[in-house]
Amino acid sequence: MSSKHQNSNSLLLSICVPTYNRSELLKEMLDSVNCLYLDKIEIVIVDDGSKDSTKKLCKEYKKKYNLNYIYQENKGRSFALRTSILNASGL
């Protein structure tokens, strides 16, 4: 069994988020994630070429959450969503 699948046993939920120049909305979403099972949740954010403060915001929230930040050149929302799903470890 690969290490990715071994880690998924401890994760309850993966939240997959494609984003593009929406750092304010992303901040609101991240602030709303608050539960007793925070250690069982991962957040996979795929930044689809943002020019705003998305990268900086994700770096700050990585201290609080199990957050995987992926930057890619702008390829569109569907490609970013697919990338986030392919990089998710949870169920």
CSV table of N, CA, C and O in Angstrom, one decimal:
chain,number,residue,atom,x,y,z
A,1,MET,N,0.8,-1.2,0.0
A,1,MET,CA,0.0,0.0,0.0
A,1,MET,C,0.9,1.2,0.0
A,1,MET,O,1.9,1.3,0.7
A,2,SER,N,0.6,2.2,-0.8
A,2,SER,CA,1.4,3.4,-0.9
A,2,SER,C,1.2,4.3,0.3
A,2,SER,O,0.2,4.2,1.0
A,3,SER,N,2.2,5.2,0.6
A,3,SER,CA,2.1,6.0,1.8
A,3,SER,C,0.9,7.0,1.6
A,3,SER,O,0.3,7.4,2.6
A,4,LYS,N,0.5,7.4,0.4
A,4,LYS,CA,-0.6,8.2,0.2
A,4,LYS,C,-1.9,7.6,0.7
A,4,LYS,O,-2.7,8.2,1.4
A,5,HIS,N,-2.1,6.3,0.5
A,5,HIS,CA,-3.2,5.6,0.9
A,5,HIS,C,-3.2,5.2,2.4
A,5,HIS,O,-4.2,5.2,3.1
A,6,GLN,N,-2.0,5.1,3.0
A,6,GLN,CA,-1.9,4.8,4.4
A,6,GLN,C,-2.3,6.1,5.1
A,6,GLN,O,-2.9,6.1,6.2
A,7,ASN,N,-1.9,7.3,4.7
A,7,ASN,CA,-2.2,8.5,5.3
A,7,ASN,C,-3.7,8.8,5.2
A,7,ASN,O,-4.3,9.4,6.1
A,8,SER,N,-4.4,8.3,4.1
A,8,SER,CA,-5.8,8.6,4.0
A,8,SER,C,-6.6,7.9,5.1
A,8,SER,O,-7.7,8.3,5.3
A,9,ASN,N,-6.1,6.9,5.7
A,9,ASN,CA,-6.8,6.2,6.8
A,9,ASN,C,-7.0,7.2,8.0
A,9,ASN,O,-8.0,7.0,8.7
A,10,SER,N,-6.1,8.1,8.2
A,10,SER,CA,-6.3,9.0,9.3
A,10,SER,C,-7.1,10.3,8.9
A,10,SER,O,-7.5,11.0,9.8
A,11,LEU,N,-7.3,10.5,7.6
A,11,LEU,CA,-8.0,11.7,7.2
A,11,LEU,C,-9.5,11.3,7.0
A,11,LEU,O,-9.8,10.3,6.4
A,12,LEU,N,-10.4,12.2,7.5
A,12,LEU,CA,-11.8,12.0,7.4
A,12,LEU,C,-12.3,12.7,6.1
A,12,LEU,O,-13.2,12.2,5.5
A,13,LEU,N,-11.7,13.9,5.8
A,13,LEU,CA,-12.3,14.7,4.8
A,13,LEU,C,-11.2,15.5,4.0
A,13,LEU,O,-10.3,16.0,4.7
A,14,SER,N,-11.3,15.6,2.7
A,14,SER,CA,-10.4,16.5,1.9
A,14,SER,C,-11.4,17.6,1.4
A,14,SER,O,-12.4,17.3,0.7
A,15,ILE,N,-11.0,18.8,1.6
A,15,ILE,CA,-11.7,19.9,1.0
A,15,ILE,C,-10.9,20.4,-0.2
A,15,ILE,O,-9.8,20.9,0.0
A,16,CYS,N,-11.4,20.3,-1.4
A,16,CYS,CA,-10.7,20.6,-2.6
A,16,CYS,C,-11.2,22.0,-3.1
A,16,CYS,O,-12.4,22.2,-3.4
A,17,VAL,N,-10.3,22.9,-3.3
A,17,VAL,CA,-10.6,24.3,-3.6
A,17,VAL,C,-9.8,24.8,-4.8
A,17,VAL,O,-8.6,25.1,-4.6
A,18,PRO,N,-10.5,25.0,-5.9
A,18,PRO,CA,-9.8,25.7,-7.0
A,18,PRO,C,-10.0,27.2,-6.8
A,18,PRO,O,-11.1,27.6,-6.4
A,19,THR,N,-9.0,28.0,-7.0
A,19,THR,CA,-9.2,29.5,-6.8
A,19,THR,C,-8.4,30.3,-7.8
A,19,THR,O,-7.4,29.8,-8.3
A,20,TYR,N,-8.9,31.5,-8.1
A,20,TYR,CA,-8.2,32.4,-9.0
A,20,TYR,C,-8.6,33.9,-8.5
A,20,TYR,O,-9.7,34.3,-8.7
A,21,ASN,N,-7.6,34.6,-8.0
A,21,ASN,CA,-7.8,36.0,-7.6
A,21,ASN,C,-9.0,36.2,-6.7
A,21,ASN,O,-9.7,37.2,-6.9
A,22,ARG,N,-9.1,35.4,-5.7
A,22,ARG,CA,-10.2,35.5,-4.8
A,22,ARG,C,-9.7,35.3,-3.3
A,22,ARG,O,-10.3,34.6,-2.5
A,23,SER,N,-8.6,36.0,-3.0
A,23,SER,CA,-8.0,35.8,-1.7
A,23,SER,C,-9.0,36.2,-0.5
A,23,SER,O,-9.0,35.6,0.5
A,24,GLU,N,-9.8,37.2,-0.7
A,24,GLU,CA,-10.8,37.7,0.3
A,24,GLU,C,-11.8,36.6,0.6
A,24,GLU,O,-12.1,36.2,1.7
A,25,LEU,N,-12.4,36.0,-0.5
A,25,LEU,CA,-13.4,34.9,-0.3
A,25,LEU,C,-12.7,33.6,0.2
A,25,LEU,O,-13.3,32.9,1.0
A,26,LEU,N,-11.5,33.4,-0.2
A,26,LEU,CA,-10.7,32.3,0.3
A,26,LEU,C,-10.5,32.4,1.8
A,26,LEU,O,-10.6,31.4,2.6
A,27,LYS,N,-10.2,33.6,2.3
A,27,LYS,CA,-10.0,33.9,3.7
A,27,LYS,C,-11.3,33.6,4.5
A,27,LYS,O,-11.2,32.9,5.5
A,28,GLU,N,-12.4,34.0,3.9
A,28,GLU,CA,-13.7,33.8,4.6
A,28,GLU,C,-13.9,32.3,4.7
A,28,GLU,O,-14.4,31.8,5.7
A,29,MET,N,-13.7,31.5,3.6
A,29,MET,CA,-13.9,30.1,3.6
A,29,MET,C,-13.0,29.4,4.6
A,29,MET,O,-13.4,28.6,5.4
A,30,LEU,N,-11.7,29.8,4.7
A,30,LEU,CA,-10.8,29.2,5.6
A,30,LEU,C,-11.1,29.5,7.1
A,30,LEU,O,-11.0,28.6,7.9
A,31,ASP,N,-11.6,30.7,7.3
A,31,ASP,CA,-12.0,31.1,8.7
A,31,ASP,C,-13.3,30.3,9.1
A,31,ASP,O,-13.5,30.1,10.3
A,32,SER,N,-14.1,29.8,8.1
A,32,SER,CA,-15.3,29.1,8.5
A,32,SER,C,-15.0,27.6,8.8
A,32,SER,O,-15.9,27.0,9.4
A,33,VAL,N,-13.8,27.1,8.5
A,33,VAL,CA,-13.5,25.8,8.8
A,33,VAL,C,-13.0,25.7,10.3
A,33,VAL,O,-11.9,26.1,10.6
A,34,ASN,N,-13.9,25.3,11.1
A,34,ASN,CA,-13.7,25.2,12.5
A,34,ASN,C,-14.5,24.1,13.1
A,34,ASN,O,-15.7,24.2,13.2
A,35,CYS,N,-13.8,23.0,13.5
A,35,CYS,CA,-14.5,21.9,14.0
A,35,CYS,C,-13.6,21.1,15.0
A,35,CYS,O,-12.4,21.4,15.0
A,36,LEU,N,-14.2,20.2,15.7
A,36,LEU,CA,-13.4,19.4,16.6
A,36,LEU,C,-12.5,18.4,15.9
A,36,LEU,O,-11.5,17.9,16.5
A,37,TYR,N,-12.7,18.1,14.7
A,37,TYR,CA,-11.9,17.1,13.9
A,37,TYR,C,-10.9,17.8,13.0
A,37,TYR,O,-10.6,17.2,11.9
A,38,LEU,N,-10.4,18.9,13.3
A,38,LEU,CA,-9.5,19.7,12.4
A,38,LEU,C,-8.3,18.9,12.0
A,38,LEU,O,-7.8,19.0,10.9
A,39,ASP,N,-7.9,18.0,12.9
A,39,ASP,CA,-6.7,17.1,12.6
A,39,ASP,C,-7.1,16.0,11.6
A,39,ASP,O,-6.2,15.4,11.1
A,40,LYS,N,-8.3,15.8,11.3
A,40,LYS,CA,-8.8,14.8,10.3
A,40,LYS,C,-9.2,15.4,9.0
A,40,LYS,O,-9.7,14.7,8.1
A,41,ILE,N,-8.9,16.7,8.8
A,41,ILE,CA,-9.3,17.4,7.6
A,41,ILE,C,-8.1,18.0,6.9
A,41,ILE,O,-7.2,18.5,7.5
A,42,GLU,N,-8.0,17.8,5.6
A,42,GLU,CA,-7.0,18.5,4.8
A,42,GLU,C,-7.7,19.4,3.8
A,42,GLU,O,-8.8,19.1,3.4
A,43,ILE,N,-7.0,20.5,3.5
A,43,ILE,CA,-7.5,21.4,2.5
A,43,ILE,C,-6.5,21.5,1.4
A,43,ILE,O,-5.4,21.8,1.6
A,44,VAL,N,-7.0,21.2,0.2
A,44,VAL,CA,-6.1,21.2,-1.0
A,44,VAL,C,-6.6,22.4,-1.8
A,44,VAL,O,-7.7,22.4,-2.4
A,45,ILE,N,-5.7,23.4,-1.9
A,45,ILE,CA,-6.0,24.6,-2.6
A,45,ILE,C,-5.1,24.7,-3.9
A,45,ILE,O,-3.9,24.6,-3.8
A,46,VAL,N,-5.8,24.8,-5.0
A,46,VAL,CA,-5.0,24.9,-6.3
A,46,VAL,C,-5.3,26.3,-6.8
A,46,VAL,O,-6.4,26.7,-7.1
A,47,ASP,N,-4.2,27.1,-6.8
A,47,ASP,CA,-4.2,28.5,-7.2
A,47,ASP,C,-3.9,28.5,-8.7
A,47,ASP,O,-2.9,28.1,-9.2
A,48,ASP,N,-4.9,28.9,-9.5
A,48,ASP,CA,-4.9,28.8,-10.9
A,48,ASP,C,-4.3,30.1,-11.5
A,48,ASP,O,-4.9,30.8,-12.4
A,49,GLY,N,-3.1,30.5,-11.1
A,49,GLY,CA,-2.4,31.6,-11.6
A,49,GLY,C,-2.8,33.0,-11.0
A,49,GLY,O,-2.7,34.0,-11.7
A,50,SER,N,-3.2,33.0,-9.8
A,50,SER,CA,-3.7,34.3,-9.2
A,50,SER,C,-2.6,35.3,-9.1
A,50,SER,O,-1.4,35.0,-9.0
A,51,LYS,N,-3.0,36.6,-9.2
A,51,LYS,CA,-2.0,37.7,-9.2
A,51,LYS,C,-2.2,38.5,-7.9
A,51,LYS,O,-1.6,39.5,-7.6
A,52,ASP,N,-3.2,38.0,-7.0
A,52,ASP,CA,-3.4,38.7,-5.7
A,52,ASP,C,-2.6,38.1,-4.6
A,52,ASP,O,-1.6,37.5,-4.8
A,53,SER,N,-3.1,38.2,-3.4
A,53,SER,CA,-2.3,37.7,-2.2
A,53,SER,C,-2.7,36.3,-1.8
A,53,SER,O,-2.5,35.9,-0.7
A,54,THR,N,-3.2,35.5,-2.7
A,54,THR,CA,-3.6,34.1,-2.4
A,54,THR,C,-2.4,33.3,-1.9
A,54,THR,O,-2.6,32.6,-0.9
A,55,LYS,N,-1.3,33.3,-2.5
A,55,LYS,CA,-0.1,32.5,-2.0
A,55,LYS,C,0.3,32.9,-0.6
A,55,LYS,O,0.5,32.0,0.3
A,56,LYS,N,0.3,34.2,-0.3
A,56,LYS,CA,0.7,34.7,1.0
A,56,LYS,C,-0.4,34.2,2.1
A,56,LYS,O,0.0,33.8,3.2
A,57,LEU,N,-1.6,34.3,1.7
A,57,LEU,CA,-2.7,33.9,2.6
A,57,LEU,C,-2.6,32.4,2.9
A,57,LEU,O,-2.7,32.0,4.1
A,58,CYS,N,-2.4,31.6,1.9
A,58,CYS,CA,-2.2,30.1,2.1
A,58,CYS,C,-1.0,29.8,3.0
A,58,CYS,O,-1.1,28.9,3.9
A,59,LYS,N,0.0,30.5,2.9
A,59,LYS,CA,1.2,30.3,3.7
A,59,LYS,C,0.9,30.6,5.2
A,59,LYS,O,1.3,29.9,6.1
A,60,GLU,N,0.1,31.6,5.4
A,60,GLU,CA,-0.3,32.0,6.8
A,60,GLU,C,-1.2,30.9,7.4
A,60,GLU,O,-1.1,30.5,8.5
A,61,TYR,N,-2.2,30.4,6.6
A,61,TYR,CA,-3.2,29.4,7.1
A,61,TYR,C,-2.6,28.0,7.2
A,61,TYR,O,-3.1,27.2,7.9
A,62,LYS,N,-1.5,27.8,6.5
A,62,LYS,CA,-0.8,26.5,6.6
A,62,LYS,C,-0.3,26.2,8.0
A,62,LYS,O,-0.2,25.1,8.4
A,63,LYS,N,-0.1,27.3,8.8
A,63,LYS,CA,0.3,27.1,10.2
A,63,LYS,C,-0.9,26.6,11.1
A,63,LYS,O,-0.6,25.9,12.1
A,64,LYS,N,-2.1,26.8,10.7
A,64,LYS,CA,-3.3,26.4,11.4
A,64,LYS,C,-3.9,25.1,10.9
A,64,LYS,O,-4.5,24.3,11.7
A,65,TYR,N,-3.9,24.9,9.6
A,65,TYR,CA,-4.6,23.8,9.0
A,65,TYR,C,-3.6,22.8,8.3
A,65,TYR,O,-2.5,23.2,8.0
A,66,ASN,N,-4.1,21.6,8.0
A,66,ASN,CA,-3.4,20.7,7.2
A,66,ASN,C,-3.7,21.2,5.7
A,66,ASN,O,-4.7,20.7,5.1
A,67,LEU,N,-2.9,22.1,5.2
A,67,LEU,CA,-3.2,22.8,4.0
A,67,LEU,C,-2.1,22.4,2.9
A,67,LEU,O,-1.0,22.6,3.2
A,68,ASN,N,-2.6,22.0,1.8
A,68,ASN,CA,-1.7,21.7,0.7
A,68,ASN,C,-2.0,22.8,-0.4
A,68,ASN,O,-3.0,22.8,-1.0
A,69,TYR,N,-1.0,23.7,-0.6
A,69,TYR,CA,-1.1,24.8,-1.6
A,69,TYR,C,-0.4,24.4,-2.9
A,69,TYR,O,0.8,24.0,-2.8
A,70,ILE,N,-1.1,24.4,-4.0
A,70,ILE,CA,-0.5,24.1,-5.3
A,70,ILE,C,-0.7,25.3,-6.2
A,70,ILE,O,-1.8,25.7,-6.4
A,71,TYR,N,0.4,25.8,-6.8
A,71,TYR,CA,0.2,26.9,-7.8
A,71,TYR,C,0.4,26.3,-9.2
A,71,TYR,O,1.3,25.5,-9.4
A,72,GLN,N,-0.4,26.8,-10.1
A,72,GLN,CA,-0.3,26.4,-11.5
A,72,GLN,C,-0.6,27.6,-12.4
A,72,GLN,O,-1.2,28.5,-12.0
A,73,GLU,N,0.0,27.6,-13.6
A,73,GLU,CA,-0.3,28.6,-14.5
A,73,GLU,C,-1.8,28.5,-14.8
A,73,GLU,O,-2.4,27.4,-14.8
A,74,ASN,N,-2.4,29.6,-15.2
A,74,ASN,CA,-3.9,29.7,-15.4
A,74,ASN,C,-4.3,28.7,-16.5
A,74,ASN,O,-3.9,28.8,-17.7
A,75,LYS,N,-5.1,27.7,-16.1
A,75,LYS,CA,-5.6,26.7,-17.1
A,75,LYS,C,-7.1,26.5,-17.0
A,75,LYS,O,-7.7,25.7,-17.7
A,76,GLY,N,-7.7,27.3,-16.1
A,76,GLY,CA,-9.2,27.2,-16.0
A,76,GLY,C,-9.6,26.5,-14.7
A,76,GLY,O,-8.9,25.6,-14.1
A,77,ARG,N,-10.8,26.8,-14.3
A,77,ARG,CA,-11.4,26.2,-13.1
A,77,ARG,C,-11.5,24.7,-13.1
A,77,ARG,O,-11.1,24.0,-12.1
A,78,SER,N,-11.9,24.1,-14.1
A,78,SER,CA,-12.1,22.7,-14.2
A,78,SER,C,-10.7,21.9,-14.0
A,78,SER,O,-10.6,20.9,-13.3
A,79,PHE,N,-9.7,22.5,-14.7
A,79,PHE,CA,-8.4,21.9,-14.5
A,79,PHE,C,-7.9,22.0,-13.1
A,79,PHE,O,-7.3,21.1,-12.6
A,80,ALA,N,-8.1,23.2,-12.5
A,80,ALA,CA,-7.7,23.4,-11.1
A,80,ALA,C,-8.4,22.5,-10.2
A,80,ALA,O,-7.8,21.9,-9.2
A,81,LEU,N,-9.7,22.3,-10.4
A,81,LEU,CA,-10.5,21.4,-9.5
A,81,LEU,C,-10.0,19.9,-9.7
A,81,LEU,O,-9.8,19.2,-8.7
A,82,ARG,N,-9.7,19.5,-10.9
A,82,ARG,CA,-9.2,18.2,-11.1
A,82,ARG,C,-7.8,18.0,-10.4
A,82,ARG,O,-7.6,17.0,-9.8
A,83,THR,N,-7.0,19.0,-10.5
A,83,THR,CA,-5.7,18.9,-9.9
A,83,THR,C,-5.8,18.8,-8.3
A,83,THR,O,-5.1,18.0,-7.7
A,84,SER,N,-6.8,19.5,-7.8
A,84,SER,CA,-7.0,19.5,-6.3
A,84,SER,C,-7.5,18.1,-5.9
A,84,SER,O,-7.0,17.5,-4.9
A,85,ILE,N,-8.4,17.5,-6.7
A,85,ILE,CA,-8.9,16.2,-6.4
A,85,ILE,C,-7.8,15.1,-6.5
A,85,ILE,O,-7.7,14.2,-5.6
A,86,LEU,N,-7.0,15.2,-7.5
A,86,LEU,CA,-5.9,14.2,-7.7
A,86,LEU,C,-4.8,14.3,-6.6
A,86,LEU,O,-4.1,13.4,-6.4
A,87,ASN,N,-4.8,15.5,-5.9
A,87,ASN,CA,-3.8,15.7,-4.8
A,87,ASN,C,-4.4,15.5,-3.5
A,87,ASN,O,-3.7,15.7,-2.5
A,88,ALA,N,-5.6,15.1,-3.4
A,88,ALA,CA,-6.3,14.9,-2.1
A,88,ALA,C,-5.9,13.5,-1.5
A,88,ALA,O,-5.8,12.6,-2.3
A,89,SER,N,-5.8,13.5,-0.2
A,89,SER,CA,-5.4,12.2,0.4
A,89,SER,C,-6.6,11.6,1.2
A,89,SER,O,-6.6,10.4,1.5
A,90,GLY,N,-7.6,12.4,1.5
A,90,GLY,CA,-8.7,11.9,2.3
A,90,GLY,C,-9.8,11.2,1.5
A,90,GLY,O,-9.6,10.9,0.4
A,91,LEU,N,-10.9,11.0,2.2
A,91,LEU,CA,-12.0,10.3,1.5
A,91,LEU,C,-12.9,11.3,0.7
A,91,LEU,O,-13.0,12.4,1.0
